[in-house]
Structure formats: structure tokens, C-alpha cells
Amino acid sequence: MKNLLVDVLGLYLANGKIKPLRFKYDDQLVAVQKILKVEVENIAGNKRVVFTCLHVNNHTRFTYQLKYEIESLKWYLFY
């Protein structure tokens, strides 16, 4: 599984929730088509919001995760 630091364009809602809209991968903007699940993980005190997402392209389904690290304000792509 790959773990890459990525730039994300997100929507930060008044209720404190975050919704990723697009991310930059390989110098291209990729739209977040569908969020399947949102959960919080806490690994060794490092809290992340995990978005499990689905991307469909030419009848190919691809699942990936965008993880938002709360303390550092960084986004990671896991696939």
C-alpha cells in the first residue's frame, strides 16, 4: 500500500466536519467521486480522519483512502 502526502481541496463545514472535494496526484486534479465511509483512527496518539473513497473510471472501480492528520493539518493518500 502506498502512502503519499497530497494537496487536497476540501470543504470545512461550520459544524467542524471536513469533506474532501479534490486532490492533486501526479500533477493532475482528481475529483472525490464518492465517500463510502468516514472514521477516526488514533495510532500512537496521532489522530486522523479517514475517508474511504470510490473512484469509477471506464467501468473500473478503485477504492482508496484520504487521511487527514488533525495535529499537522496534512493529507495523505493511501492506495
mmCIF file of C-alpha atoms in Angstrom, residues 1-60:
data_model
loop_
_atom_site.group_PDB
_atom_site.id
_atom_site.type_symbol
_atom_site.label_atom_id
_atom_site.label_comp_id
_atom_site.label_asym_id
_atom_site.label_seq_id
_atom_site.Cartn_x
_atom_site.Cartn_y
_atom_site.Cartn_z
ATOM 1 C CA MET A 1 0.000 0.000 0.000
ATOM 2 C CA LYS A 2 1.353 3.417 -0.946
ATOM 3 C CA ASN A 3 1.243 6.398 1.391
ATOM 4 C CA LEU A 4 1.692 9.792 -0.309
ATOM 5 C CA LEU A 5 1.484 13.335 1.010
ATOM 6 C CA VAL A 6 -1.045 15.164 -1.221
ATOM 7 C CA ASP A 7 -2.657 18.575 -1.617
ATOM 8 C CA VAL A 8 -6.417 18.475 -1.008
ATOM 9 C CA LEU A 9 -9.162 20.960 -1.736
ATOM 10 C CA GLY A 10 -11.768 20.442 0.942
ATOM 11 C CA LEU A 11 -14.930 21.893 2.342
ATOM 12 C CA TYR A 12 -14.687 22.811 6.024
ATOM 13 C CA LEU A 13 -18.201 22.946 7.450
ATOM 14 C CA ALA A 14 -19.431 25.131 10.314
ATOM 15 C CA ASN A 15 -20.188 22.014 12.394
ATOM 16 C CA GLY A 16 -16.456 21.124 12.395
ATOM 17 C CA LYS A 17 -16.652 18.384 9.773
ATOM 18 C CA ILE A 18 -14.434 18.169 6.702
ATOM 19 C CA LYS A 19 -15.351 16.969 3.220
ATOM 20 C CA PRO A 20 -12.552 16.418 0.679
ATOM 21 C CA LEU A 21 -13.558 17.529 -2.822
ATOM 22 C CA ARG A 22 -10.403 17.113 -4.957
ATOM 23 C CA PHE A 23 -6.777 16.173 -4.524
ATOM 24 C CA LYS A 24 -3.651 16.615 -6.591
ATOM 25 C CA TYR A 25 -1.986 13.397 -7.738
ATOM 26 C CA ASP A 26 0.794 13.225 -10.310
ATOM 27 C CA ASP A 27 0.205 16.908 -11.259
ATOM 28 C CA GLN A 28 -3.490 16.261 -12.027
ATOM 29 C CA LEU A 29 -6.591 17.180 -10.057
ATOM 30 C CA VAL A 30 -8.679 14.161 -9.145
ATOM 31 C CA ALA A 31 -12.289 14.654 -8.024
ATOM 32 C CA VAL A 32 -13.502 12.719 -4.993
ATOM 33 C CA GLN A 33 -16.480 10.998 -6.605
ATOM 34 C CA LYS A 34 -17.962 9.136 -3.649
ATOM 35 C CA ILE A 35 -17.124 8.856 0.048
ATOM 36 C CA LEU A 36 -18.035 5.383 1.278
ATOM 37 C CA LYS A 37 -17.066 5.699 4.931
ATOM 38 C CA VAL A 38 -15.646 8.236 7.400
ATOM 39 C CA GLU A 39 -13.936 7.154 10.604
ATOM 40 C CA VAL A 40 -11.332 8.393 13.073
ATOM 41 C CA GLU A 41 -8.162 6.418 13.765
ATOM 42 C CA ASN A 42 -5.791 7.002 16.640
ATOM 43 C CA ILE A 43 -2.363 5.423 16.182
ATOM 44 C CA ALA A 44 0.146 6.160 18.953
ATOM 45 C CA GLY A 45 -1.680 9.395 19.805
ATOM 46 C CA ASN A 46 -1.720 10.512 16.171
ATOM 47 C CA LYS A 47 -5.365 11.224 15.339
ATOM 48 C CA ARG A 48 -6.540 11.060 11.702
ATOM 49 C CA VAL A 49 -9.882 11.359 9.971
ATOM 50 C CA VAL A 50 -10.022 8.564 7.370
ATOM 51 C CA PHE A 51 -12.169 8.929 4.245
ATOM 52 C CA THR A 52 -12.630 5.702 2.301
ATOM 53 C CA CYS A 53 -13.478 6.742 -1.256
ATOM 54 C CA LEU A 54 -14.587 5.159 -4.526
ATOM 55 C CA HIS A 55 -13.426 6.246 -7.972
ATOM 56 C CA VAL A 56 -15.029 4.860 -11.140
ATOM 57 C CA ASN A 57 -13.276 5.333 -14.479
ATOM 58 C CA ASN A 58 -14.145 3.476 -17.701
ATOM 59 C CA HIS A 59 -16.032 0.755 -15.789
ATOM 60 C CA THR A 60 -13.082 0.277 -13.410
#
